[in-house]
Amino acid sequence: MGNELKELIKMCDLAIKQKDFDTLMNYYTDDALLVVKPGMKAQGKEEIKKAFIEISKYFNDTLVPTQGEMIILETGDTALVISQTLLDADKKETEYSMDRRATYVFKKNSQGKWLCAIDNSYGTELINK
Amino acid sequence: MGNELKELIKMCDLAIKQKDFDTLMNYYTDDALLVVKPGMKAQGKEEIKKAFIEISKYFNDTLVPTQGEMIILETGDTALVISQTLLDADKKETEYSMDRRATYVFKKNSQGKWLCAIDNSYGTELINK
């Protein structure tokens, strides 16, 4: 339990590193929500893909996300992943940390495939900003 | 949007304050997951009710939870709530903070009613412990 989600997140990280945003979108629900930054959200695959292209550009297309410690709270078709998300890039982000405590919500679809429904790399920092 | 969830969480807090754990269980899914403390989970209404009775006893039945700042990330039938959860009681918890940054996952059931599926008052602190 949980290994499937770990593998999936690894594949998301790889797709971001490879700037393969079409593949990345396969891991999101149709109405998924991405917290681009505190106070700014993208919803749906089209908006999320655009946001990832912008984020990638911002980091000079050198962004490599990896995950450190991870806790998976899974029940039925719903999972909350609490993860140490490490961002590496040529250009460092100054306003927000590159070493985050992220919160991701995944849902299992009717084919039994996990998809990301809510992607919030800022975790609980959202209420401190 | 989100007000329904805010009201629901208020009703949960009131039920805990009143030690009305049968009413409290109406706000959880059948297979809900509660993080009792880092490394200890309760799953399903029976276990969660027992856990709340124990938690209440631990605080000399004087526990009053309230919510401060709250961010609701809602899409379709899924919501992630990031909330400042304040615990008050005659007896203070020493190991864990009484001022938490909690993460709650809610799901809308087929009747359109929001229910708590994952209750993790420790938020991202789970990966620092």
Short mmCIF file of C-alpha atoms in Angstrom, two decimals:
data_model
loop_
_atom_site.label_atom_id
_atom_site.label_comp_id
_atom_site.label_asym_id
_atom_site.label_seq_id
_atom_site.Cartn_x
_atom_site.Cartn_y
_atom_site.Cartn_z
CA MET A 1 0.00 0.00 0.00
CA GLY A 2 1.33 3.39 -0.92
CA ASN A 3 4.06 2.06 -3.23
CA GLU A 4 1.85 2.69 -6.25
CA LEU A 5 1.49 6.33 -5.21
CA LYS A 6 5.22 6.68 -4.58
CA GLU A 7 5.95 5.36 -8.08
CA LEU A 8 3.35 7.69 -9.57
CA ILE A 9 4.87 10.74 -7.88
CA LYS A 10 8.30 9.65 -9.15
CA MET A 11 6.87 9.57 -12.67
CA CYS A 12 5.41 13.08 -12.18
CA ASP A 13 8.80 14.36 -11.03
CA LEU A 14 10.49 12.76 -14.04
CA ALA A 15 7.95 14.29 -16.44
CA ILE A 16 8.61 17.75 -14.93
CA LYS A 17 12.39 17.23 -15.21
CA GLN A 18 11.95 16.17 -18.86
CA LYS A 19 9.50 19.03 -19.49
CA ASP A 20 7.07 16.44 -20.83
CA PHE A 21 3.94 18.24 -19.68
CA ASP A 22 1.57 16.18 -21.87
CA THR A 23 2.65 13.02 -20.04
CA LEU A 24 2.44 14.92 -16.74
CA MET A 25 -1.22 15.78 -17.42
CA ASN A 26 -2.05 12.04 -17.58
CA TYR A 27 -1.50 11.94 -13.81
CA TYR A 28 -4.09 14.62 -13.00
CA THR A 29 -7.89 14.46 -12.78
CA ASP A 30 -9.78 16.57 -15.32
CA ASP A 31 -10.76 19.15 -12.70
CA ALA A 32 -7.54 18.99 -10.66
CA LEU A 33 -6.40 21.99 -8.65
CA LEU A 34 -2.79 23.20 -8.57
CA VAL A 35 -1.59 25.80 -6.10
CA VAL A 36 0.80 27.74 -8.36
CA LYS A 37 1.79 29.92 -5.42
CA PRO A 38 -0.03 31.12 -2.30
CA GLY A 39 -3.11 32.98 -3.56
CA MET A 40 -2.82 31.69 -7.14
CA LYS A 41 -4.50 28.53 -8.36
CA ALA A 42 -4.76 26.72 -11.71
CA GLN A 43 -7.70 24.41 -12.35
CA GLY A 44 -8.11 21.75 -15.04
CA LYS A 45 -5.46 20.18 -17.27
CA GLU A 46 -5.20 23.12 -19.67
CA GLU A 47 -4.53 25.69 -16.95
CA ILE A 48 -2.24 23.33 -15.02
CA LYS A 49 -0.15 22.55 -18.10
CA LYS A 50 0.21 26.27 -18.83
CA ALA A 51 1.21 26.89 -15.21
CA PHE A 52 3.88 24.16 -15.34
CA ILE A 53 5.30 25.63 -18.56
CA GLU A 54 5.53 29.02 -16.82
CA ILE A 55 7.08 27.49 -13.68
CA SER A 56 9.60 25.62 -15.83
CA LYS A 57 10.51 28.81 -17.73
CA TYR A 58 10.87 30.67 -14.43
CA PHE A 59 13.52 28.13 -13.41
CA ASN A 60 15.29 28.41 -16.81
CA ASP A 61 13.92 24.96 -17.73
CA THR A 62 16.30 23.35 -15.22
CA LEU A 63 13.77 22.42 -12.51
CA VAL A 64 14.26 18.96 -10.96
CA PRO A 65 11.81 18.02 -8.18
CA THR A 66 12.52 15.03 -5.94
CA GLN A 67 10.80 13.69 -2.85
CA GLY A 68 12.39 13.02 0.52
CA GLU A 69 10.48 11.64 3.48
CA MET A 70 6.89 10.77 2.61
CA ILE A 71 3.81 9.76 4.59
CA ILE A 72 0.84 8.29 2.71
CA LEU A 73 -2.58 8.36 4.37
CA GLU A 74 -4.70 6.13 2.15
CA THR A 75 -8.29 5.00 2.59
CA GLY A 76 -10.53 3.58 -0.12
CA ASP A 77 -10.29 5.71 -3.25
CA THR A 78 -8.71 8.71 -1.51
CA ALA A 79 -5.17 9.42 -0.36
CA LEU A 80 -3.41 12.33 1.29
CA VAL A 81 0.32 12.40 0.67
CA ILE A 82 2.51 14.48 2.97
CA SER A 83 5.89 14.79 1.33
CA GLN A 84 9.19 16.56 1.66
CA THR A 85 9.50 18.02 -1.83
CA LEU A 86 12.95 19.21 -2.82
CA LEU A 87 13.29 21.56 -5.76
CA ASP A 88 16.59 21.93 -7.55
CA ALA A 89 17.32 24.36 -10.39
CA ASP A 90 20.04 26.63 -11.74
CA LYS A 91 17.97 29.56 -10.56
CA LYS A 92 16.96 29.45 -6.90
CA GLU A 93 13.54 30.57 -5.76
CA THR A 94 13.92 33.30 -3.19
CA GLU A 95 10.37 34.02 -2.03
CA TYR A 96 9.39 30.40 -1.31
CA SER A 97 11.45 27.52 0.02
CA MET A 98 13.06 24.96 -2.30
CA ASP A 99 12.66 22.40 0.54
CA ARG A 100 8.92 22.09 1.03
CA ARG A 101 6.45 20.06 3.07
CA ALA A 102 3.89 19.36 0.38
CA THR A 103 0.31 18.05 0.54
CA TYR A 104 -1.08 16.09 -2.41
CA VAL A 105 -4.57 14.57 -2.63
CA PHE A 106 -4.99 11.59 -4.96
CA LYS A 107 -8.20 9.90 -6.09
CA LYS A 108 -8.61 6.44 -7.58
CA ASN A 109 -10.74 6.53 -10.73
CA SER A 110 -13.24 3.87 -11.82
CA GLN A 111 -10.40 2.01 -13.61
CA GLY A 112 -8.49 1.79 -10.34
CA LYS A 113 -5.89 4.34 -11.46
CA TRP A 114 -4.66 6.96 -8.98
CA LEU A 115 -4.81 10.56 -10.22
CA CYS A 116 -3.78 13.80 -8.53
CA ALA A 117 -6.83 15.92 -7.62
CA ILE A 118 -5.16 18.60 -5.48
CA ASP A 119 -1.49 19.56 -5.84
CA ASN A 120 -0.31 21.90 -3.10
CA SER A 121 3.46 21.91 -2.78
CA TYR A 122 3.26 24.69 -0.16
CA GLY A 123 1.49 22.43 2.36
CA THR A 124 0.35 24.22 5.51
CA GLU A 125 2.57 27.22 4.71
CA LEU A 126 -0.46 28.59 2.84
CA ILE A 127 -1.88 29.86 6.13
CA ASN A 128 1.32 31.53 7.23
CA LYS A 129 1.73 33.68 4.14
CA MET B 1 -17.80 27.86 -1.91
CA GLY B 2 -16.16 26.51 1.17
CA ASN B 3 -18.70 27.95 3.61
CA GLU B 4 -20.46 24.59 3.82
CA LEU B 5 -17.17 22.99 4.85
CA LYS B 6 -16.44 25.74 7.37
CA GLU B 7 -19.86 25.18 8.98
CA LEU B 8 -19.32 21.41 9.00
CA ILE B 9 -15.96 21.75 10.77
CA LYS B 10 -17.60 24.08 13.30
CA MET B 11 -20.19 21.37 13.98
CA CYS B 12 -17.40 18.78 14.44
CA ASP B 13 -15.64 21.07 16.94
CA LEU B 14 -18.90 21.59 18.82
CA ALA B 15 -19.57 17.83 18.96
CA ILE B 16 -16.07 17.26 20.40
CA LYS B 17 -16.60 20.03 22.96
CA GLN B 18 -19.95 18.47 23.95
CA LYS B 19 -18.43 14.95 23.93
CA ASP B 20 -21.21 13.93 21.55
CA PHE B 21 -19.17 11.38 19.63
CA ASP B 22 -22.18 9.71 18.00
CA THR B 23 -23.07 12.99 16.31
CA LEU B 24 -19.39 13.51 15.47
CA MET B 25 -19.31 10.18 13.62
CA ASN B 26 -22.05 11.45 11.26
CA TYR B 27 -19.43 13.75 9.75
CA TYR B 28 -16.99 10.96 8.80
CA THR B 29 -16.99 8.49 5.91
CA ASP B 30 -17.36 4.81 6.86
CA ASP B 31 -13.68 4.09 6.15
CA ALA B 32 -12.30 7.43 7.34
CA LEU B 33 -8.76 7.69 8.65
CA LEU B 34 -7.83 9.64 11.79
CA VAL B 35 -4.22 10.35 12.72
CA VAL B 36 -4.46 9.91 16.50
CA LYS B 37 -0.82 10.93 16.84
CA PRO B 38 2.23 10.57 14.59
CA GLY B 39 2.60 6.84 13.94
CA MET B 40 -0.86 5.94 15.29
CA LYS B 41 -3.97 5.79 13.10
CA ALA B 42 -7.61 4.89 13.68
CA GLN B 43 -9.73 3.71 10.75
CA GLY B 44 -13.51 3.44 10.48
CA LYS B 45 -16.17 5.02 12.67
CA GLU B 46 -15.84 2.49 15.52
CA GLU B 47 -12.10 2.98 15.93
CA ILE B 48 -12.33 6.74 15.44
CA LYS B 49 -15.06 7.08 18.06
CA LYS B 50 -12.97 5.07 20.54
CA ALA B 51 -9.95 7.23 19.77
CA PHE B 52 -11.94 10.44 20.39
CA ILE B 53 -13.19 9.07 23.72
CA GLU B 54 -9.57 8.35 24.71
CA ILE B 55 -8.38 11.77 23.51
CA SER B 56 -11.21 13.44 25.43
CA LYS B 57 -10.31 11.50 28.61
CA TYR B 58 -6.65 12.44 28.16
CA PHE B 59 -7.67 16.10 28.29
CA ASN B 60 -9.91 15.53 31.37
CA ASP B 61 -12.97 15.89 29.13
CA THR B 62 -12.28 19.62 28.79
CA LEU B 63 -11.04 19.68 25.19
CA VAL B 64 -12.33 22.56 23.06
CA PRO B 65 -11.03 22.72 19.47
CA THR B 66 -11.50 25.85 17.39
CA GLN B 67 -10.24 26.87 13.98
CA GLY B 68 -8.28 30.00 13.12
CA GLU B 69 -7.14 30.85 9.60
CA MET B 70 -8.43 28.36 7.05
CA ILE B 71 -7.74 27.70 3.35
CA ILE B 72 -10.14 25.44 1.45
CA LEU B 73 -8.94 23.85 -1.80
CA GLU B 74 -12.10 22.42 -3.31
CA THR B 75 -12.63 20.69 -6.65
CA GLY B 76 -15.58 18.53 -7.62
CA ASP B 77 -16.32 16.03 -4.84
CA THR B 78 -12.95 16.46 -3.10
CA ALA B 79 -11.61 19.16 -0.78
CA LEU B 80 -8.37 19.69 1.10
CA VAL B 81 -8.73 21.96 4.11
CA ILE B 82 -5.60 23.56 5.56
CA SER B 83 -6.54 24.95 8.95
CA GLN B 84 -5.03 26.51 12.01
CA THR B 85 -6.51 24.23 14.68
CA LEU B 86 -6.36 25.55 18.23
CA LEU B 87 -6.81 23.12 21.09
CA ASP B 88 -7.80 24.35 24.51
CA ALA B 89 -8.12 22.20 27.63
CA ASP B 90 -7.47 22.26 31.38
CA LYS B 91 -4.59 19.90 30.74
CA LYS B 92 -2.05 21.07 28.19
CA GLU B 93 -0.51 18.66 25.74
CA THR B 94 3.26 18.77 26.08
CA GLU B 95 4.56 16.51 23.31
CA TYR B 96 2.52 18.04 20.47
CA SER B 97 1.49 21.61 19.84
CA MET B 98 -1.94 22.92 20.88
CA ASP B 99 -1.72 25.36 17.95
CA ARG B 100 -1.61 23.14 14.87
CA ARG B 101 -1.61 23.48 11.10
CA ALA B 102 -4.04 20.70 10.25
CA THR B 103 -4.87 18.97 6.96
CA TYR B 104 -8.36 17.55 6.45
CA VAL B 105 -9.62 15.79 3.32
CA PHE B 106 -13.37 15.87 2.69
CA LYS B 107 -15.39 13.95 0.12
CA LYS B 108 -18.88 14.70 -1.14
CA ASN B 109 -21.10 11.60 -1.08
CA SER B 110 -23.77 10.68 -3.63
CA GLN B 111 -26.33 12.73 -1.64
CA GLY B 112 -24.13 15.81 -1.98
CA LYS B 113 -23.10 15.75 1.69
CA TRP B 114 -19.48 16.49 2.64
CA LEU B 115 -17.85 13.91 4.92
CA CYS B 116 -14.37 13.80 6.42
CA ALA B 117 -12.27 11.02 4.84
CA ILE B 118 -8.84 11.89 6.29
CA ASP B 119 -8.40 13.77 9.57
CA ASN B 120 -4.78 14.73 10.21
CA SER B 121 -4.52 17.53 12.77
CA TYR B 122 -0.70 17.25 12.70
CA GLY B 123 -0.51 18.43 9.09
CA THR B 124 2.98 18.28 7.60
CA GLU B 125 4.53 17.88 11.07
CA LEU B 126 4.13 14.13 10.50
CA ILE B 127 7.35 14.10 8.50
CA ASN B 128 9.35 16.07 11.03
CA LYS B 129 8.64 13.72 13.95
#
